[in-house]
Structures are given as C-alpha cells and as structure tokens.
Amino acid sequence: MEDKVIHKLHLRDLLKDRTRSDQLFVEHDGVYLDYSRQQITVETIDLLSSLATRQNLRAKINAMFEGEKINFTEDRAVLHTALRAKKDQIGTVFSDGEDVVKQVHEMLDHIKYFTEGVRSGEIRGYTGKHLRNIISVGIGGSYLGPEFLHEVLKTEPEGVNSSLGYSLRFLSNVDPVDVERTCSELDPEETLIVIVSKTFTTAETMLNARTMRQWLWDFMGDDPEVVRKHMVACSSVSSTNLVVDFGINTEENFFRFWDWVGGRYSLCSSVGAVPISLMYGFDVFQKFLDVSDKIAI
C-alpha cells in the first residue's frame, strides 16, 4: 500500500513539508546525514523500522559484529567492522578460532612502521632516493574506496599539510594510454607501486602490475632488488606464494587482509591503509578509522 502512495508523490512536493524534512535527518559526532531528499515519508520510516523489528535485524547485526558466518554463499564471516576496532577489544571477536582484532592491530602496526619509514626517508628506493610518488594498482573495491578518501583528504587542511611533497595516483584501467598518464612526469627511482588484489590473480590488476614492474626495470634494470624496493602487495594470506613469485618482499612489504573482508568494504584494511598512510601519514588514517568506528556503533 505504501508503495502505491509513494509513487504518486513528487519529491518537489515532499520537500515543501517542513515538518517531514525536519524529521528525516540524523546527526552523530559531527556527521550530518540528510535523507529528506528521498522519495519517502515519515510513515515510510516507521514501516521500515517495523519491518526491521519483525525480521530481527538487530540480532543479525550483532551476529555480524561477533564474527558469525553470515555470508552463507561463501561460508565466511563478514568482519569489516573489526578493521577499525580499538586495541582494548582484542580478545572479543573471533573467526575460525582466530582473534581477528589482534590480527588487525598487528597488521596496522606493520603498516605504521613501514609507511612512517618511507615518509621519514629511512626506507628508500633501489638507488637510495626518497620514495615520494605512490601508484596504487587495483580495480573495483580495491581502488574506489581509497580514491574516494584521497579525494576528500587532498583538500582538507590537515591532508594538504601532511601530503606536501608527495603524490598519489591510482591505476585501474588496462588501457596503455591510462598507464602512460599515470606514470607521466614521475621519476621511477622515487616511485613506490602498491599492488592491491585479494587473490593476486585479478586479470586487470595483474596485467597493470606486470606493466609497472617492467616500467621500473626499464629505468633501473632487472635486479630483483628493484621490485623488492619499489613494489608492495596488499592481498590475502592465501595469496602469499603468488606474491613471492612476483618478486615482492613478503617479509617486509606484504600487507595482508583476510577472507572476511569484502572488496567493497576493504577501505579500512591494508587496501586503504597503505596508500593513504604513505600519502598523508598513518595518524591521518587512524583518525579515519576512529570516525568509522563511531559511525558503525
């Protein structure tokens, strides 16, 4: 019945109702969410809330937070929420017997150490130059989230100040013209390539990864150390052998994430943490995690 009523209402007319518009927004911790510009009424929200109660939605949300395998098709947990959990939550969320919050913070510590080392100049390229240019190679969820966050931070005052002297570019298209544009005016000796692929087999990503590897070789030679110094991987633990075969240093430059991280929710994992922390500093990325956790709660 509600559907039939809604289709007869024009958004232009709905917005004229001040009482309705004033009720269709939520504010939390400085974030203002306005959904008055949707073709809905206050009664629509009441009906949706009633439906959520009947379907036991809150219990299902809790099951997700607690690590139950709610992804029935792949028999996996859905724990992107754990990616921004605080350290004091270690020991509270498990998947297949593993303390996932502990795993997350071990990886975050690794990312912080590496990215701060690059930015300070302690970790340098093959020829000893400071690594100032970052190219993140990925597709879909391995690229969109980090690029969106980059778009926000590059005009935000703290982001502007923290990124001085650095550049971040994203490569997802396999078109040679796009590759050329991405590499244009960059010094390979000052460039770090981040390969983002959960399986490390994604066709488009791996084609671009090989192209970028050749780009580095063309300028610095094919010494294995060139790849070990200029390429890092963000991928799942199950892809370790493929990362090794590619030539990447898995002891220091392999930033894993887990099967319970879905691609479209991977921004808070190493997928976003590595390129964003290299560009803006780990502290800026940590602030993003903190805000994400508050919104989730």
Short mmCIF file of C-alpha atoms in Angstrom, two decimals:
data_model
loop_
_atom_site.label_atom_id
_atom_site.label_comp_id
_atom_site.label_asym_id
_atom_site.label_seq_id
_atom_site.Cartn_x
_atom_site.Cartn_y
_atom_site.Cartn_z
CA MET A 1 0.00 0.00 0.00
CA GLU A 2 2.80 2.43 0.93
CA ASP A 3 4.49 1.76 -2.41
CA LYS A 4 1.35 2.82 -4.30
CA VAL A 5 1.09 6.01 -2.25
CA ILE A 6 4.76 6.93 -2.65
CA HIS A 7 4.72 6.63 -6.44
CA LYS A 8 2.07 9.32 -6.58
CA LEU A 9 4.21 11.78 -4.59
CA HIS A 10 6.76 14.07 -6.21
CA LEU A 11 9.93 14.85 -4.30
CA ARG A 12 9.44 18.54 -5.04
CA ASP A 13 6.17 18.46 -3.12
CA LEU A 14 7.59 16.35 -0.30
CA LEU A 15 10.36 18.89 0.31
CA LYS A 16 7.79 21.62 0.86
CA ASP A 17 6.68 19.83 4.02
CA ARG A 18 8.99 21.39 6.64
CA THR A 19 7.80 19.06 9.42
CA ARG A 20 8.64 16.00 7.31
CA SER A 21 12.08 17.31 6.31
CA ASP A 22 12.99 18.17 9.90
CA GLN A 23 12.36 14.56 10.93
CA LEU A 24 14.34 12.92 8.13
CA PHE A 25 17.89 13.56 9.22
CA VAL A 26 20.32 12.16 11.77
CA GLU A 27 23.37 13.81 13.29
CA HIS A 28 26.12 11.86 15.02
CA ASP A 29 29.52 13.04 16.21
CA GLY A 30 29.60 15.94 13.77
CA VAL A 31 28.35 13.93 10.79
CA TYR A 32 25.02 15.10 9.35
CA LEU A 33 23.01 12.50 7.40
CA ASP A 34 20.14 14.04 5.44
CA TYR A 35 17.73 11.63 3.76
CA SER A 36 14.87 14.07 3.29
CA ARG A 37 15.68 14.16 -0.41
CA GLN A 38 14.49 10.60 -0.86
CA GLN A 39 11.01 9.77 -2.09
CA ILE A 40 9.81 8.73 1.36
CA THR A 41 7.57 9.97 4.16
CA VAL A 42 7.87 9.75 7.93
CA GLU A 43 5.42 6.86 7.74
CA THR A 44 7.83 5.09 5.38
CA ILE A 45 10.50 5.18 8.08
CA ASP A 46 8.04 3.83 10.65
CA LEU A 47 7.11 0.98 8.33
CA LEU A 48 10.75 0.15 7.63
CA SER A 49 11.55 0.18 11.34
CA SER A 50 8.63 -2.15 11.99
CA LEU A 51 9.85 -4.48 9.24
CA ALA A 52 13.37 -4.49 10.72
CA THR A 53 11.94 -5.46 14.10
CA ARG A 54 9.87 -8.29 12.62
CA GLN A 55 12.89 -9.61 10.72
CA ASN A 56 15.07 -9.48 13.85
CA LEU A 57 17.56 -7.17 12.14
CA ARG A 58 19.32 -6.09 15.35
CA ALA A 59 20.20 -9.69 16.22
CA LYS A 60 21.56 -10.21 12.71
CA ILE A 61 23.68 -7.07 13.00
CA ASN A 62 25.05 -8.32 16.32
CA ALA A 63 25.83 -11.68 14.69
CA MET A 64 27.91 -9.87 12.07
CA PHE A 65 29.83 -7.87 14.67
CA GLU A 66 30.52 -11.04 16.67
CA GLY A 67 32.02 -12.94 13.76
CA GLU A 68 29.28 -15.41 12.89
CA LYS A 69 29.40 -16.66 9.31
CA ILE A 70 26.54 -14.64 7.88
CA ASN A 71 27.97 -14.89 4.34
CA PHE A 72 26.21 -18.17 3.62
CA THR A 73 27.28 -18.48 -0.02
CA GLU A 74 30.99 -18.49 0.86
CA ASP A 75 30.63 -19.74 4.44
CA ARG A 76 32.54 -16.73 5.78
CA ALA A 77 32.27 -14.15 8.50
CA VAL A 78 31.72 -10.52 7.47
CA LEU A 79 34.02 -8.57 9.75
CA HIS A 80 34.98 -5.29 8.12
CA THR A 81 33.77 -3.76 11.40
CA ALA A 82 36.76 -5.37 13.15
CA LEU A 83 39.14 -3.43 10.91
CA ARG A 84 38.53 -0.27 12.98
CA ALA A 85 38.15 -1.91 16.39
CA LYS A 86 40.17 -0.48 19.27
CA LYS A 87 43.06 -2.38 20.84
CA ASP A 88 41.08 -2.86 24.03
CA GLN A 89 38.72 -5.06 22.00
CA ILE A 90 41.43 -7.67 21.47
CA GLY A 91 40.08 -10.99 22.66
CA THR A 92 36.43 -10.14 21.96
CA VAL A 93 35.91 -11.14 18.32
CA PHE A 94 36.95 -14.48 16.81
CA SER A 95 36.66 -16.16 13.42
CA ASP A 96 37.63 -19.81 12.99
CA GLY A 97 39.32 -19.65 16.37
CA GLU A 98 41.49 -16.63 15.45
CA ASP A 99 41.45 -13.38 17.40
CA VAL A 100 40.67 -11.06 14.50
CA VAL A 101 41.13 -7.77 16.37
CA LYS A 102 44.61 -8.91 17.42
CA GLN A 103 45.42 -9.76 13.79
CA VAL A 104 44.14 -6.38 12.63
CA HIS A 105 46.31 -4.43 15.06
CA GLU A 106 49.40 -6.49 14.25
CA MET A 107 48.90 -5.53 10.61
CA LEU A 108 48.20 -1.87 11.46
CA ASP A 109 51.43 -1.77 13.48
CA HIS A 110 53.26 -3.19 10.46
CA ILE A 111 51.70 -0.61 8.13
CA LYS A 112 52.54 2.22 10.52
CA TYR A 113 56.17 1.11 10.77
CA PHE A 114 56.54 0.80 7.01
CA THR A 115 54.73 3.98 5.95
CA GLU A 116 56.45 6.11 8.57
CA GLY A 117 59.77 4.64 7.47
CA VAL A 118 59.08 5.61 3.86
CA ARG A 119 57.95 9.12 4.75
CA SER A 120 60.91 9.72 7.05
CA GLY A 121 63.36 8.52 4.42
CA GLU A 122 64.57 5.58 6.49
CA ILE A 123 63.14 3.21 3.87
CA ARG A 124 64.37 4.26 0.44
CA GLY A 125 64.31 3.12 -3.17
CA TYR A 126 66.81 0.99 -5.08
CA THR A 127 69.09 3.94 -5.90
CA GLY A 128 68.78 5.48 -2.46
CA LYS A 129 66.26 8.15 -3.38
CA HIS A 130 63.36 9.18 -1.16
CA LEU A 131 60.12 7.48 -2.24
CA ARG A 132 57.69 10.37 -2.83
CA ASN A 133 55.33 9.06 -5.51
CA ILE A 134 52.77 6.33 -4.83
CA ILE A 135 50.86 4.45 -7.52
CA SER A 136 48.08 2.20 -6.24
CA VAL A 137 47.15 -0.52 -8.73
CA GLY A 138 43.76 -2.17 -8.27
CA ILE A 139 40.23 -2.41 -9.58
CA GLY A 140 36.72 -2.20 -8.13
CA GLY A 141 36.69 -2.27 -4.34
CA SER A 142 40.49 -2.41 -4.32
CA TYR A 143 40.59 1.07 -5.82
CA LEU A 144 37.35 3.04 -5.42
CA GLY A 145 37.31 3.40 -1.62
CA PRO A 146 40.92 4.61 -1.31
CA GLU A 147 40.48 7.03 -4.21
CA PHE A 148 37.30 8.49 -2.69
CA LEU A 149 39.10 9.02 0.62
CA HIS A 150 42.03 10.58 -1.22
CA GLU A 151 39.63 12.99 -2.94
CA VAL A 152 38.37 14.09 0.48
CA LEU A 153 41.75 14.43 2.16
CA LYS A 154 43.59 16.27 -0.60
CA THR A 155 41.59 19.46 0.04
CA GLU A 156 41.19 19.04 3.80
CA PRO A 157 43.64 21.30 5.75
CA GLU A 158 45.41 18.51 7.65
CA GLY A 159 45.57 16.43 4.49
CA VAL A 160 47.02 19.30 2.48
CA ASN A 161 49.76 19.91 5.04
CA SER A 162 50.66 16.27 5.63
CA SER A 163 50.90 15.41 1.92
CA LEU A 164 53.28 18.20 0.89
CA GLY A 165 56.00 16.73 -1.31
CA TYR A 166 54.08 13.52 -2.07
CA SER A 167 51.80 12.36 -4.87
CA LEU A 168 49.26 9.54 -5.02
CA ARG A 169 47.83 8.16 -8.26
CA PHE A 170 45.52 5.25 -8.96
CA LEU A 171 45.73 2.84 -11.89
CA SER A 172 42.76 0.60 -12.65
CA ASN A 173 42.31 0.85 -16.40
CA VAL A 174 44.37 -1.50 -18.60
CA ASP A 175 44.34 0.99 -21.46
CA PRO A 176 48.01 1.82 -22.28
CA VAL A 177 47.05 5.49 -22.51
CA ASP A 178 45.87 5.40 -18.90
CA VAL A 179 49.11 3.74 -17.84
CA GLU A 180 51.07 6.46 -19.63
CA ARG A 181 49.05 9.19 -17.94
CA THR A 182 49.57 7.61 -14.54
CA CYS A 183 53.33 7.41 -14.95
CA SER A 184 53.69 10.77 -16.67
CA GLU A 185 56.41 13.01 -15.18
CA LEU A 186 57.15 10.56 -12.35
CA ASP A 187 60.68 9.51 -11.51
CA PRO A 188 60.69 5.69 -11.19
CA GLU A 189 63.54 5.97 -8.68
CA GLU A 190 61.20 7.92 -6.37
CA THR A 191 58.09 5.82 -7.01
CA LEU A 192 56.51 3.07 -4.91
CA ILE A 193 53.94 0.76 -6.52
CA VAL A 194 51.15 -0.70 -4.33
CA ILE A 195 49.51 -3.79 -5.88
CA VAL A 196 46.05 -4.40 -4.43
CA SER A 197 44.35 -7.72 -5.19
CA LYS A 198 42.73 -10.06 -2.72
CA THR A 199 43.62 -13.16 -4.73
CA PHE A 200 46.62 -11.68 -6.54
CA THR A 201 45.10 -13.12 -9.72
CA THR A 202 42.70 -10.34 -10.78
CA ALA A 203 43.35 -10.15 -14.55
CA GLU A 204 43.29 -6.37 -14.99
CA THR A 205 45.26 -5.68 -11.84
CA MET A 206 47.96 -8.23 -12.58
CA LEU A 207 48.35 -7.01 -16.16
CA ASN A 208 48.93 -3.49 -14.83
CA ALA A 209 51.21 -4.86 -12.10
CA ARG A 210 53.42 -6.53 -14.71
CA THR A 211 53.39 -3.33 -16.77
CA MET A 212 54.51 -1.28 -13.77
CA ARG A 213 57.20 -3.81 -12.92
CA GLN A 214 58.53 -3.52 -16.50
CA TRP A 215 58.44 0.28 -16.19
CA LEU A 216 60.70 0.04 -13.14
CA TRP A 217 63.02 -2.45 -14.88
CA ASP A 218 63.28 -0.25 -17.98
CA PHE A 219 64.73 2.57 -15.89
CA MET A 220 66.70 0.72 -13.19
CA GLY A 221 67.47 -2.71 -14.62
CA ASP A 222 66.04 -6.11 -13.73
CA ASP A 223 67.90 -6.69 -10.50
CA PRO A 224 65.41 -8.48 -8.17
CA GLU A 225 66.05 -5.75 -5.59
CA VAL A 226 64.32 -3.21 -7.84
CA VAL A 227 60.97 -4.94 -7.28
CA ARG A 228 61.73 -5.62 -3.63
CA LYS A 229 62.43 -1.93 -3.05
CA HIS A 230 59.70 -0.40 -5.22
CA MET A 231 56.69 -2.71 -5.09
CA VAL A 232 54.46 -3.80 -2.20
CA ALA A 233 51.38 -6.00 -2.08
CA CYS A 234 48.03 -5.82 -0.30
CA SER A 235 46.49 -9.26 -0.62
CA SER A 236 45.07 -12.20 1.31
CA VAL A 237 47.24 -14.60 3.27
CA SER A 238 46.28 -17.41 0.88
CA SER A 239 47.99 -15.48 -1.94
CA THR A 240 51.42 -15.45 -0.30
CA ASN A 241 53.07 -17.81 -2.80
CA LEU A 242 51.86 -15.72 -5.75
CA VAL A 243 53.24 -12.57 -4.15
CA VAL A 244 56.60 -14.30 -3.63
CA ASP A 245 56.65 -15.50 -7.25
CA PHE A 246 56.05 -11.94 -8.43
CA GLY A 247 59.23 -10.85 -6.67
CA ILE A 248 57.80 -8.80 -3.79
CA ASN A 249 59.48 -8.95 -0.39
CA THR A 250 56.80 -10.73 1.67
CA GLU A 251 58.64 -10.32 4.97
CA GLU A 252 58.52 -6.53 4.91
CA ASN A 253 56.32 -5.39 2.01
CA PHE A 254 53.33 -7.73 2.15
CA PHE A 255 50.30 -6.26 3.90
CA ARG A 256 47.71 -8.94 4.23
CA PHE A 257 43.99 -8.80 4.73
CA TRP A 258 41.56 -11.60 5.33
CA ASP A 259 38.84 -13.61 3.59
CA TRP A 260 36.27 -11.99 5.89
CA VAL A 261 36.96 -8.60 4.29
CA GLY A 262 34.71 -7.98 1.28
CA GLY A 263 36.09 -5.89 -1.57
CA ARG A 264 33.60 -3.05 -1.29
CA TYR A 265 34.26 -2.82 2.46
CA SER A 266 38.06 -3.07 2.25
CA LEU A 267 38.96 0.62 2.64
CA CYS A 268 39.67 0.20 6.36
CA SER A 269 42.05 -2.71 5.68
CA SER A 270 45.55 -2.53 4.19
CA VAL A 271 43.81 -1.75 0.87
CA GLY A 272 43.25 1.81 2.09
CA ALA A 273 45.73 2.00 4.93
CA VAL A 274 48.87 1.58 2.84
CA PRO A 275 48.34 4.16 0.06
CA ILE A 276 46.57 6.68 2.30
CA SER A 277 49.19 6.42 5.07
CA LEU A 278 52.00 6.78 2.55
CA MET A 279 50.41 9.93 1.18
CA TYR A 280 49.03 11.55 4.33
CA GLY A 281 50.71 9.79 7.24
CA PHE A 282 49.42 6.95 9.41
CA ASP A 283 47.98 9.30 12.05
CA VAL A 284 45.55 10.74 9.50
CA PHE A 285 44.41 7.25 8.50
CA GLN A 286 44.00 6.32 12.17
CA LYS A 287 41.64 9.28 12.62
CA PHE A 288 39.58 7.96 9.71
CA LEU A 289 39.38 4.54 11.40
CA ASP A 290 38.27 6.15 14.66
CA VAL A 291 35.44 8.07 12.98
CA SER A 292 34.40 4.97 11.01
CA ASP A 293 34.15 3.01 14.26
CA LYS A 294 31.97 5.67 15.88
CA ILE A 295 29.57 5.66 12.92
CA ALA A 296 29.36 1.85 12.98
CA ILE A 297 28.48 1.83 16.66
#
